[in-house]
Short mmCIF file of C-alpha atoms and ligand atoms in Angstrom, two decimals:
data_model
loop_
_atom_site.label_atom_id
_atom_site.label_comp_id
_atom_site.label_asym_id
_atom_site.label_seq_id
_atom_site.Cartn_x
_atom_site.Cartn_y
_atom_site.Cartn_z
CA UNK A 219 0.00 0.00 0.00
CA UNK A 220 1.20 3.49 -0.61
CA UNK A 221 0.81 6.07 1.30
CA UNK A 222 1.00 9.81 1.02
CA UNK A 223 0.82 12.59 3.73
CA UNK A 224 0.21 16.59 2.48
CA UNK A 225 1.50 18.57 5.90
CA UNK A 226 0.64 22.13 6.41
CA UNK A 227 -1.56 23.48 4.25
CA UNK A 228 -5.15 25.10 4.39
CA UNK A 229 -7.75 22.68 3.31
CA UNK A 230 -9.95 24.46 1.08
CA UNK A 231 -13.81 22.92 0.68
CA UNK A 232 -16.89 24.31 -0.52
CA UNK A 233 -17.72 24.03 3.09
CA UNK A 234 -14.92 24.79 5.26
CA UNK A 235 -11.10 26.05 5.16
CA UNK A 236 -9.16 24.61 8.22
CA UNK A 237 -5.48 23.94 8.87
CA UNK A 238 -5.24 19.91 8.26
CA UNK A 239 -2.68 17.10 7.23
CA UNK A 240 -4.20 14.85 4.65
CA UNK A 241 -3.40 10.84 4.17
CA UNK A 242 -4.30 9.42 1.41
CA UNK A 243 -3.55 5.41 0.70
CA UNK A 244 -3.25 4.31 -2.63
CA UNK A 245 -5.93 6.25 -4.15
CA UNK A 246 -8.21 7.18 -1.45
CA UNK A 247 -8.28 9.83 1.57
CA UNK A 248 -8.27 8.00 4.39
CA UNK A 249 -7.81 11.06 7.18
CA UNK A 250 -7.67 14.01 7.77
CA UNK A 251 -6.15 15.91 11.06
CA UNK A 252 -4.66 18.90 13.00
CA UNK A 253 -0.93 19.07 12.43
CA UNK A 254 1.28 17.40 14.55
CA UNK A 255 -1.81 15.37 16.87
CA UNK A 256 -0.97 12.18 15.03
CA UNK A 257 2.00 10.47 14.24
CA UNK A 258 1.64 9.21 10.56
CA UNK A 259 4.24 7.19 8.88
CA UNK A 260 4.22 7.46 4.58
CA UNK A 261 6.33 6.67 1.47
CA UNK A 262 6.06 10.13 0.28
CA UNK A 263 5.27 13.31 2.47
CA UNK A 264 4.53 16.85 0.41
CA UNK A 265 4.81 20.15 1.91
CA UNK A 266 1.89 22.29 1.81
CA UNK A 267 2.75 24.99 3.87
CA UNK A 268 1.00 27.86 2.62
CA UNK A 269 -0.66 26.87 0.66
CA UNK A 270 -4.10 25.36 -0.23
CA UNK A 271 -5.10 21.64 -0.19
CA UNK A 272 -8.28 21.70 -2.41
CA UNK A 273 -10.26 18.58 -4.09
CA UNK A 274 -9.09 18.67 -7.82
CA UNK A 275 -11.12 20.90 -10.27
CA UNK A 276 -13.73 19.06 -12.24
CA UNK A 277 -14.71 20.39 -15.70
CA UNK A 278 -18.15 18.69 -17.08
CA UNK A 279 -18.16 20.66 -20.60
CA UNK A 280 -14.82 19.90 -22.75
CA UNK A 281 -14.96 18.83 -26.84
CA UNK A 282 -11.43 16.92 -27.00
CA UNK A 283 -11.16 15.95 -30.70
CA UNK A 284 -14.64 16.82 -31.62
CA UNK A 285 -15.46 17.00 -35.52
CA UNK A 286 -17.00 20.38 -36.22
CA UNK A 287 -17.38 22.28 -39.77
CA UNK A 288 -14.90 20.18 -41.64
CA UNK A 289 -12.05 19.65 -38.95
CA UNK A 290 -11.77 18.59 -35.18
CA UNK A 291 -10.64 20.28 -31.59
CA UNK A 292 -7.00 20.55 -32.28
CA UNK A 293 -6.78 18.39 -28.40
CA UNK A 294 -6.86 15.09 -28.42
CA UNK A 295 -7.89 13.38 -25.09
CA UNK A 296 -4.31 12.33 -24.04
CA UNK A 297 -3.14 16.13 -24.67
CA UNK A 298 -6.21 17.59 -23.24
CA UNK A 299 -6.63 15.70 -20.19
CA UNK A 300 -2.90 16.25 -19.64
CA UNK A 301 -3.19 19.97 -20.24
CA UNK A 302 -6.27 19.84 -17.93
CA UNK A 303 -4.17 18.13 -15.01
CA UNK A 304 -1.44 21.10 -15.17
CA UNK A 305 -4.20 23.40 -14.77
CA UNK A 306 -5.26 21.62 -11.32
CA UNK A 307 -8.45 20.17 -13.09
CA UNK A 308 -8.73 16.43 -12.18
CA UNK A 309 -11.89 15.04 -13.91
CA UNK A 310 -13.28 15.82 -17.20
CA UNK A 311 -17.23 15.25 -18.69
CA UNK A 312 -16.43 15.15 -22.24
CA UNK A 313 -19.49 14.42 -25.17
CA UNK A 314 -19.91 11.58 -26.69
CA UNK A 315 -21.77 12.41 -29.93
CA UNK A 316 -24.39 10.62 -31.69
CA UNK A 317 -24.24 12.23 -35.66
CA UNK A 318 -27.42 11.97 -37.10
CA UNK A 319 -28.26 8.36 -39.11
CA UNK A 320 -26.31 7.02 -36.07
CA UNK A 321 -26.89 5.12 -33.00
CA UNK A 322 -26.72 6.58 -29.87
CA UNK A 323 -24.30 4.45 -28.15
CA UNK A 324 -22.51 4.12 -31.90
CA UNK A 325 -21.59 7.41 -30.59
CA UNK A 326 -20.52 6.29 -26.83
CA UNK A 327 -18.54 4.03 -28.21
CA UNK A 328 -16.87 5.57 -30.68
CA UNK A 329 -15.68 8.36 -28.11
CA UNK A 330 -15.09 5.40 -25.70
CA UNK A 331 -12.60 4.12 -28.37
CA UNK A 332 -10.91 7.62 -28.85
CA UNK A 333 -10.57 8.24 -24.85
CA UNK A 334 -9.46 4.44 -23.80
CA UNK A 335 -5.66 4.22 -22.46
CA UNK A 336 -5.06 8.06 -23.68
CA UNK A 337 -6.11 10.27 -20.48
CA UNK A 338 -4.12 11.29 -17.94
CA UNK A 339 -7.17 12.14 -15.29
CA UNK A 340 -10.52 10.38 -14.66
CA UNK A 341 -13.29 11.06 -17.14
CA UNK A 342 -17.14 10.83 -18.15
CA UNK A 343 -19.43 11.45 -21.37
CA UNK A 344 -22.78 13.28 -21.67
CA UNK A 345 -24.35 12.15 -24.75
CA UNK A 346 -24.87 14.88 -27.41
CA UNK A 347 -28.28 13.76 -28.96
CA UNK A 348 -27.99 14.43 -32.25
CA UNK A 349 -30.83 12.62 -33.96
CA UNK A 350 -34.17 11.77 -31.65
CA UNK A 351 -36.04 8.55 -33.14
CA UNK A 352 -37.49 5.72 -31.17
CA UNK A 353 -34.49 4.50 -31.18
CA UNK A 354 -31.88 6.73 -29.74
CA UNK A 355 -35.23 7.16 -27.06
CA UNK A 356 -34.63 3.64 -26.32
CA UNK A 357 -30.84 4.16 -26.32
CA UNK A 358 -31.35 6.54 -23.57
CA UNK A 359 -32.03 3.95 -21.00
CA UNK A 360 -29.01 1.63 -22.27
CA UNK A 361 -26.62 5.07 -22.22
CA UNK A 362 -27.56 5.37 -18.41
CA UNK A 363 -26.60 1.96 -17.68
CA UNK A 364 -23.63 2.52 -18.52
CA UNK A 365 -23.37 5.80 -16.27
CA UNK A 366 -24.28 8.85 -18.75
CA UNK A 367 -26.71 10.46 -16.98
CA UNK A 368 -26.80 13.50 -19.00
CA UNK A 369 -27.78 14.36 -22.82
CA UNK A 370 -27.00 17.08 -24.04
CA UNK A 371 -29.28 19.06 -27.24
CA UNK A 372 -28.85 21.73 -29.53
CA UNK A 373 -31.56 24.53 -29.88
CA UNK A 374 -28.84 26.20 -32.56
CA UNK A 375 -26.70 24.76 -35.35
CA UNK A 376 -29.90 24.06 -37.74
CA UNK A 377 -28.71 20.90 -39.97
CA UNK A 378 -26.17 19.83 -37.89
CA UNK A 379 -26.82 19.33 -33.96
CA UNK A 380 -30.02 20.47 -33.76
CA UNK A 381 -33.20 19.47 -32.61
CA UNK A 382 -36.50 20.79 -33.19
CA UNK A 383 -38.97 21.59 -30.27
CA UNK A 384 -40.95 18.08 -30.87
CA UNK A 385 -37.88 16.46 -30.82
CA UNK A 386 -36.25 18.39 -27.56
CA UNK A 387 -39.67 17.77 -25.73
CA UNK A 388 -39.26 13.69 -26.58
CA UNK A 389 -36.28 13.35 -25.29
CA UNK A 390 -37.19 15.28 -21.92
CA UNK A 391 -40.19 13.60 -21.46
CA UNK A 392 -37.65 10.09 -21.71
CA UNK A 393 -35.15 11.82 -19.53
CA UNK A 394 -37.48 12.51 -17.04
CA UNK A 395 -38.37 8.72 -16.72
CA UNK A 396 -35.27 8.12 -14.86
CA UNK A 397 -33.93 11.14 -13.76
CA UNK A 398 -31.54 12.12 -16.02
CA UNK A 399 -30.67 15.59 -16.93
CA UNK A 400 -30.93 17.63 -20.42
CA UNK A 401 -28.11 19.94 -20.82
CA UNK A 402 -29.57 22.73 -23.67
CA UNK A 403 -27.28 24.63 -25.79
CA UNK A 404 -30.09 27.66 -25.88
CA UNK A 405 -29.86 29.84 -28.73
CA UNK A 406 -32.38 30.04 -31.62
CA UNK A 407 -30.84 29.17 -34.35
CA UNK A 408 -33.07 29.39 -36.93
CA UNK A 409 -33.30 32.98 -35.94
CA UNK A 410 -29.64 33.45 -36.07
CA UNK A 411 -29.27 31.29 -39.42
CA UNK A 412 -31.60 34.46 -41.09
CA UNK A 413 -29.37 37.32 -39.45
CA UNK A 414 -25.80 34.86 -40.79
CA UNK A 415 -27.19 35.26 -44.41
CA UNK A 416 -28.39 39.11 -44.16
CA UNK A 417 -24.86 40.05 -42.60
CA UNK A 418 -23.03 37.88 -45.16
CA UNK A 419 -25.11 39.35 -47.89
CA UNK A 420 -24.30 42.76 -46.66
CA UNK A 421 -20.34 41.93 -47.29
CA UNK A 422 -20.21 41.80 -43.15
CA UNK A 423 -17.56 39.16 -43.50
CA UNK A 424 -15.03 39.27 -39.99
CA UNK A 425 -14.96 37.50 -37.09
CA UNK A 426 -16.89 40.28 -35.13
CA UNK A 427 -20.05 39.94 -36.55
CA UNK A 428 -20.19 36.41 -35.56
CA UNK A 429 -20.73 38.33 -31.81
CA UNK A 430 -23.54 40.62 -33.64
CA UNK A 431 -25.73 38.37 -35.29
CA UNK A 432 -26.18 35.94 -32.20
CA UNK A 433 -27.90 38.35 -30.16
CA UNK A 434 -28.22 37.66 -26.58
CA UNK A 435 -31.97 38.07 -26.97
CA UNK A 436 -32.00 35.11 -28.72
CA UNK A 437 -30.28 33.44 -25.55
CA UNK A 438 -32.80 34.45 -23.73
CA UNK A 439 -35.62 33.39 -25.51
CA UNK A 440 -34.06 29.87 -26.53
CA UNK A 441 -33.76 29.91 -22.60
CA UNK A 442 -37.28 30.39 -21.97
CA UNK A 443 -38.89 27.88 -24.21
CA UNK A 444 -36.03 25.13 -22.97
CA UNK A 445 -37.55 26.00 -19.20
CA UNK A 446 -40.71 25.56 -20.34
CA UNK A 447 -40.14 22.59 -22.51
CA UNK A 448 -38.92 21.03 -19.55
CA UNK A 449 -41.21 22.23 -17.00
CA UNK A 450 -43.39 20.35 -18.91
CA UNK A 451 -42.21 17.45 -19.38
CA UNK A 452 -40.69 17.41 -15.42
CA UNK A 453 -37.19 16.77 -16.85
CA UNK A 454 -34.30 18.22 -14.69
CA UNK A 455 -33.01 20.93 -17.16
CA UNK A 456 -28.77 22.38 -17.45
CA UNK A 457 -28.38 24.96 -19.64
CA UNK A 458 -24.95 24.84 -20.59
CA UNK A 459 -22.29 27.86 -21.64
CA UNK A 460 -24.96 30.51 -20.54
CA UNK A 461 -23.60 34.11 -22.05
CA UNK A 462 -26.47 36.52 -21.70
CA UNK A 463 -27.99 38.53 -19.08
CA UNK A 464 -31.47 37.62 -20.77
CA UNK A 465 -30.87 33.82 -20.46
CA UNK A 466 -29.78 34.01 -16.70
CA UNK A 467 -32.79 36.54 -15.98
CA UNK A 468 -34.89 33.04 -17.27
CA UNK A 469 -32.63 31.00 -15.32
CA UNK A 470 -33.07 33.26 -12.31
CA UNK A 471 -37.06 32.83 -12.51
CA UNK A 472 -37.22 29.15 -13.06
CA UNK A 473 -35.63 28.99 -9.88
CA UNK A 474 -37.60 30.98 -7.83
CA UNK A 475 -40.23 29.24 -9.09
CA UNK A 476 -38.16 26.33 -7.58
CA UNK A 477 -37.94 24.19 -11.33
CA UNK A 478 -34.93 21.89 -11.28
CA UNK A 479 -33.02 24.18 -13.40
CA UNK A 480 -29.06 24.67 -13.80
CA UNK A 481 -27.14 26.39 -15.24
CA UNK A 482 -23.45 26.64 -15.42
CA UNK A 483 -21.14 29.89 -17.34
CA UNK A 484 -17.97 29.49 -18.57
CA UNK A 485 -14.02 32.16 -18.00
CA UNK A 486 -14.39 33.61 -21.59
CA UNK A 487 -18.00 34.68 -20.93
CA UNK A 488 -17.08 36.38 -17.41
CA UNK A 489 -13.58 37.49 -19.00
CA UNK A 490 -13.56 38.66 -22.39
CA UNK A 491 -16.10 40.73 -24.66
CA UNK A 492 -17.45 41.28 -28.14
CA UNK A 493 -14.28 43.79 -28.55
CA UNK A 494 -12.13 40.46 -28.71
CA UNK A 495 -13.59 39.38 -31.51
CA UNK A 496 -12.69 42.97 -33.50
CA UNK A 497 -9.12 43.03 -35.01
CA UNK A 498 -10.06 41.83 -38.19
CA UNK A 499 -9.38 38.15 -38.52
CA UNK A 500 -7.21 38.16 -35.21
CA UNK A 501 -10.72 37.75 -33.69
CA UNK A 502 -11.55 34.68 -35.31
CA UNK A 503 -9.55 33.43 -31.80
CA UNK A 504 -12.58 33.79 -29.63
CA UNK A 505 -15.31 32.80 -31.88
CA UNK A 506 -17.32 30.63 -29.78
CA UNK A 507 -21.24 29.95 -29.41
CA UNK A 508 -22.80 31.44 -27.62
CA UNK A 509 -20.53 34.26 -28.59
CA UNK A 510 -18.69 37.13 -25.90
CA UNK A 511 -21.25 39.48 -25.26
CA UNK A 512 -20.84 43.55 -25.04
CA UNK A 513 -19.19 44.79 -21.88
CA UNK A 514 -21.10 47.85 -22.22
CA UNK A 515 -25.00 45.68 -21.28
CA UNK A 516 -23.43 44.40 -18.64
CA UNK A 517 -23.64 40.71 -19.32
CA UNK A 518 -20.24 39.48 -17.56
CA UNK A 519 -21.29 41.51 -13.98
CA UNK A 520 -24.68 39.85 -14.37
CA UNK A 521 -22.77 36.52 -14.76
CA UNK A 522 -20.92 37.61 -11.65
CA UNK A 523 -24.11 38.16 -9.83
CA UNK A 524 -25.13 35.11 -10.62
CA UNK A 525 -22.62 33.27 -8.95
CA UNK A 526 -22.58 34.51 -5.95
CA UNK A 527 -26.14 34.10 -5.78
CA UNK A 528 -26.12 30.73 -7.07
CA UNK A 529 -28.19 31.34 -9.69
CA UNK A 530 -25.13 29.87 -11.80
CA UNK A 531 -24.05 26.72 -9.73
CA UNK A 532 -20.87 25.93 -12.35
CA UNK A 533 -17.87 27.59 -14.27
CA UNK A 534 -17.03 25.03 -17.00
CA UNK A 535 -14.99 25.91 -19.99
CA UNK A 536 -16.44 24.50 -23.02
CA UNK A 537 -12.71 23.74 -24.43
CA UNK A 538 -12.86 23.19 -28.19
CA UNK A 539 -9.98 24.43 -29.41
CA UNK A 540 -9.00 25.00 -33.05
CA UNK A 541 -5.59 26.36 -34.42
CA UNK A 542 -5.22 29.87 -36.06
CA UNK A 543 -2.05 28.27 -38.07
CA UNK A 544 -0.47 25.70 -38.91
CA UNK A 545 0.93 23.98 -36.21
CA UNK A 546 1.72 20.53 -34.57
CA UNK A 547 0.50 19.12 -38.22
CA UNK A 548 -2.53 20.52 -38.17
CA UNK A 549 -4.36 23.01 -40.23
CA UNK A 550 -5.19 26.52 -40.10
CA UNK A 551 -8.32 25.25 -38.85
CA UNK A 552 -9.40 29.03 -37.75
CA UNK A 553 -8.95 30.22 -41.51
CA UNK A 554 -11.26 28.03 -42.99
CA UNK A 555 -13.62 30.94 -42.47
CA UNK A 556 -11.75 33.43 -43.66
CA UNK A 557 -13.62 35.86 -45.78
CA UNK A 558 -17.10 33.83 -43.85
CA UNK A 559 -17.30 34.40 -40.43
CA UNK A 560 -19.47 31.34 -40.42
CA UNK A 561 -17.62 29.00 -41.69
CA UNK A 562 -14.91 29.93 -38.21
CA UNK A 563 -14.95 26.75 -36.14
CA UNK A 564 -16.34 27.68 -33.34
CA UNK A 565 -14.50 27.09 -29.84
CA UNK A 566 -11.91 28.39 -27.58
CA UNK A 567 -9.13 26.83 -25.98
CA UNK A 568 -9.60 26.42 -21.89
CA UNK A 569 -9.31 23.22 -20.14
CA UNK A 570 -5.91 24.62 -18.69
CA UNK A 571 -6.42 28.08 -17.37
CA UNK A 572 -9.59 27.75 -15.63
CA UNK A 573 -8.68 27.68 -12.14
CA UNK A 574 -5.71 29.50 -12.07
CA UNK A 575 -8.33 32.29 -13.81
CA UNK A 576 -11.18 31.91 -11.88
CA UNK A 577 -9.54 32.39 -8.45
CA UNK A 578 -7.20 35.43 -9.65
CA UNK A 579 -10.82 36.68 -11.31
CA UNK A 580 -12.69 35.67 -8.71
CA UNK A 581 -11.00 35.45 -5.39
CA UNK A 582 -8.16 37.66 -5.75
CA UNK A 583 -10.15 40.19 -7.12
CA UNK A 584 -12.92 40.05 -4.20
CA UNK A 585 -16.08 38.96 -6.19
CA UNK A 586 -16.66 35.74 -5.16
CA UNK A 587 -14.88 33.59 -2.11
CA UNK A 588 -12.51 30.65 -1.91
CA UNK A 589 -14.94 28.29 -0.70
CA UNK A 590 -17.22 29.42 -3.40
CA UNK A 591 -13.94 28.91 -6.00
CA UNK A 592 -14.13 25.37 -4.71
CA UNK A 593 -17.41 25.07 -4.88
CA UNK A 594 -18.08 26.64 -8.19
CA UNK A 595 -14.85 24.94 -10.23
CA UNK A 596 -14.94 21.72 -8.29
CA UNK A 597 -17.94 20.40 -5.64
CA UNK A 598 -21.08 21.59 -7.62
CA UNK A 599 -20.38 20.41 -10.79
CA UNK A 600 -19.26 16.68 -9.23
CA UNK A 601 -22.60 17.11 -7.47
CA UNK A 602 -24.47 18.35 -10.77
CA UNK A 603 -23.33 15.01 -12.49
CA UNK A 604 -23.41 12.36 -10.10
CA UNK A 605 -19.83 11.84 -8.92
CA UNK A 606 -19.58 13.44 -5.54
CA UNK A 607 -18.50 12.59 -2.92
CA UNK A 608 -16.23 10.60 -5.16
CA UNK A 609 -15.11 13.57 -6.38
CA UNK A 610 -15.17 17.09 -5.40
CA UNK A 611 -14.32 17.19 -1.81
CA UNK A 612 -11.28 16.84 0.32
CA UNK A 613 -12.83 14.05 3.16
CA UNK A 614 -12.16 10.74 4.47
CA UNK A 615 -13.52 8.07 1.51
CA UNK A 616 -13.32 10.29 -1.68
CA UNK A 617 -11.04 9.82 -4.51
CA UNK A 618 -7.28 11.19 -3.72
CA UNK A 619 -8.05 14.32 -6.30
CA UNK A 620 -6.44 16.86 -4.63
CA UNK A 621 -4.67 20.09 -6.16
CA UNK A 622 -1.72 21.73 -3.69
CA UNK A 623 -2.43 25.20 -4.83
CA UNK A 624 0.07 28.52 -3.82
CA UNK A 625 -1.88 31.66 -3.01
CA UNK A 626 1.35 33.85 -3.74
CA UNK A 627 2.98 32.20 -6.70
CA UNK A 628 1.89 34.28 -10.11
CA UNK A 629 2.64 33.76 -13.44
CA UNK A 630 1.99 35.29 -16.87
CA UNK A 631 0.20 33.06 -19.07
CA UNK A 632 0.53 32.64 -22.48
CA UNK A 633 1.39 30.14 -25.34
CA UNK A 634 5.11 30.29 -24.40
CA UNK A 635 3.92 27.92 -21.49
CA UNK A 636 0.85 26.58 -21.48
CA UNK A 637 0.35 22.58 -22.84
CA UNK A 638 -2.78 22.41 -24.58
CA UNK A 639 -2.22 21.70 -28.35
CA UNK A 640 -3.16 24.83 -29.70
CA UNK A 641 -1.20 27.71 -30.99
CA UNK A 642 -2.48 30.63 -29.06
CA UNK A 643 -4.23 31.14 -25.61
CA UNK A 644 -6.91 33.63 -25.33
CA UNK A 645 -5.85 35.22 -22.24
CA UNK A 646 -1.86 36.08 -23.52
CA UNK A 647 0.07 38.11 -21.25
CA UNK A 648 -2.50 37.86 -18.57
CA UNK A 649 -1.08 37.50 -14.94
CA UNK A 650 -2.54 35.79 -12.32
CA UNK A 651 -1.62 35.38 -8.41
CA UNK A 652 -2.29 32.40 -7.24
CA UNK A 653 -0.99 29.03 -9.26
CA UNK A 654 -1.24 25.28 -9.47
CA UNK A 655 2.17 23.58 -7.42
CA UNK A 656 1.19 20.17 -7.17
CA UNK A 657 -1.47 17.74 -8.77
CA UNK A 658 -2.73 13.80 -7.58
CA UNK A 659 -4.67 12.24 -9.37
CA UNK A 660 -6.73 8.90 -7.45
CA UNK A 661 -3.50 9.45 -5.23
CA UNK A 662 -1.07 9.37 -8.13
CA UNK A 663 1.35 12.53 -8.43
CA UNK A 664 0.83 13.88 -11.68
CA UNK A 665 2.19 17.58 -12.05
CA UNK A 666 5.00 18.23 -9.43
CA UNK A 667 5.91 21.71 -9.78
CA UNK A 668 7.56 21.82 -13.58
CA UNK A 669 7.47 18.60 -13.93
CA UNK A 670 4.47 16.11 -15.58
CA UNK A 671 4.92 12.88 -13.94
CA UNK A 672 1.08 11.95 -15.16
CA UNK A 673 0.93 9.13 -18.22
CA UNK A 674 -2.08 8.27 -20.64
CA UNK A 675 -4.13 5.39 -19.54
CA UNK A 676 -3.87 6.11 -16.07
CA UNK A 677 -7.43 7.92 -15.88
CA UNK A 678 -10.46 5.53 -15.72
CA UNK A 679 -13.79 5.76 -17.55
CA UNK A 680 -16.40 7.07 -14.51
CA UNK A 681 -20.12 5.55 -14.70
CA UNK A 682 -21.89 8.90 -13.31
CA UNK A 683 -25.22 8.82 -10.79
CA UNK A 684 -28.06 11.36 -11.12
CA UNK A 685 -27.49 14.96 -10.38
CA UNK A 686 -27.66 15.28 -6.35
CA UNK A 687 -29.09 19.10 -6.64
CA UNK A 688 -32.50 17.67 -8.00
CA UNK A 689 -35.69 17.76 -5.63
ZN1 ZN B 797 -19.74 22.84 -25.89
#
């Protein structure tokens, strides 16, 4: 048996900070206790002093290698899950996607295939839904046997992911049989498909008006009728990447109204803004969906709001990156919409940066707390898809996640040193106080300071429960 002490440092939960040693065997925590009131003996002991002890960050919404318009995310799950453990995060819920004509679980296990013996950290699939028939309905149930308890639907991307309001309302109506969630990308896009052709006929061409003609009012009322939908049909409802003021204000209702509704924001929504996306092509970096929204309505301090207020439960990052050159033999994939904004693959790179972002955003900055970091990058969202206390805490019996995180370290990051296989990061020459030291992964050291001491194939496929925030 191995066994691993962490002396010193603050334990940071989304309950509690207290000084407290930490010994983990093999992969588990097996104690916790004050410093120097027990007398441990361990292969390996890891000074913390000073720093914090905090369960390892779970993201539940990253694309590694996903096809989209023509080319896939540049990351493929052994360099994204490895670029996701030196950025502190632990656990990944990737999806699994079912193309239309397909099978549901073709789709598991095709992105079964592409993940086996490649990631670094523990991981999960939600199940896009691409195609609702009797069949994938059926499919469903089989999919949550074998511990996806989430599927995910598009209200945008007409001909491609999308779903049509029949089909959306099937598929809750089947979720809610067992319990499962429906995450909702919520923007109209047949709306948006009009204003795409109008710009492009107009000559409107760059990157920015990508951020123009999804209007956050369309957010808002995809939103609305994905609430309703699912009020309906008493399906537990996530609406994923939320950008807009309008969408949370729905959000913020639902609740009140107290609906089993979710919703979760992601750094590049609280961070950046439609100016980004000016600069001619240059911009073509942060084209995402839903896209950054205009600083001056007050969308990201809204977002802000929210989580404090818990009317956003989860920061995810929706990493799906794509290259702006040529690099690591790929393609420009960025330029294939060059001269057609639409034709941009849409997706940022973020697996990496999250934490060390959020809490320099977040904490350092005063607008939300640590515990809240915690809870926010780490407890709720293990919570929100069935894998606490597994994961997402720092107590006796979960999983030996932990992240040894320095309050006073800072860095400036940029592509110079970051590891996710992309050629630019959206947040270059940002510095941030506060980094990731050291990473363990189901007790396993896997970032030490400089060095990656991780290795594909040591993160295991996790069959998720239901989502522990539903009443
Ligand atoms: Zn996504």
């Amino acid at each position: 048996m191995a066994r691993t002490i962490i002396t010193g440092g603050t334990v940071v939960t989304a309950a509690d900070q207290m000084s407290a040693d930490v010994l983990i065997e093999d992969e588990k925590i097996v104690a916790l206790a004050a410093p120097g009131s027990h007398e441990w003996s361990a292969d390996q002991t890891i000074d913390a002093t000073g720093k914090y002890v905090i369960p390892g960050g779970i993201d539940v919404h990253t694309h590694m290698e996903l096809p989209f318009g023509g080319t896939f995310a540049s990351d493929t799950f052994e360099t994204g899950t490895r670029a996701a453990a030196w950025g502190g995060t632990t656990t990944i819920v990737d999806f699994a996607v079912q193309t239309k004509g397909q099978g549901l679980m073709e789709g598991f296990e095709a992105w079964q295939e592409k993940a086996s013996g490649q990631c670094a950290i523990d991981y999960g699939f939600h199940l896009i839904v691409g195609d609702v028939n009797e069949q994938t309905l059926k499919e469903m149930e089989t999919a949550f046997a074998e511990g996806v308890t989430s599927f995910k639907m598009f209200m945008a991307y007409p001909g491609v992911f999308y779903s049509d309001d029949g089909q959306i309302f099937r598929a809750m109506q089947k979720a809610a049989e067992n319990g499962s969630t429906i995450m909702m990308h919520a923007e109209n896009g047949i709306a948006i498909d009009v204003l795409v052709e109008q710009a492009l006929q107009r000559g409107e061409t760059d990157p920015i008006h990508h951020g123009i003609v999804r209007k956050s009012i369309l957010e808002g009322e995809a939103t609305h009728r994905a609430i309703k939908l699912a009020e309906l049909a008493e399906s537990p409802l996530y609406i994923v990447h939320l950008s807009a003021l309008e969408a949370l204000e729905e959000v913020t209702i639902a609740r009140d109204q107290g609906l089993n509704v979710f919703a979760e924001t992601c750094p590049q929504y609280l961070l950046l803004g439609l100016d980004d996306l000016g600069n001619q092509f240059e911009g073509a970096k942060y084209v995402c969906s839903p896209p950054l929204r205009d600083w001056d309505a007050g969308h990201q301090e809204e977002l802000w709001r929210g989580l404090r207020g818990n009317d956003l439960q989860v920061i995810s990052t929706d990493h799906c990156p794509f290259c702006m050159d040529e690099f690591d033999g790929l393609i420009a994939q960025k330029r294939l919409g060059e001269g057609d904004f639409s034709k941009i693959p849409n997706g940022m790179p973020g697996v990496e940066p999250r934490m060390e972002l959020i809490h320099q955003a977040g904490v350092v900055e005063g607008k939300i707390s640590l515990s809240r970091w915690v809870e926010l990058c780490s407890t709720a969202p293990a919570k929100m898809f069935g894998l606490y206390p597994d994961k997402g805490t720092i107590a006796v019996g979960s999983d030996a996640d932990v992240v040894i995180f320095d309050p006073n370290a800072s860095k400036v990051i940029s592509v110079d040193n970051q590891h996710m296989r992309v050629d630019y990061s959206a947040y270059e020459d940002w510095e941030v106080t506060g980094i990731v030291d050291t990473v363990l992964s189901r007790g396993r050291v896997v970032v030490d300071g400089d060095e990656y001491r991780g290795e594909a194939g040591h993160g295991r496929y996790l069959k998720r429960g239901l989502n522990q925030y539903v009443m």
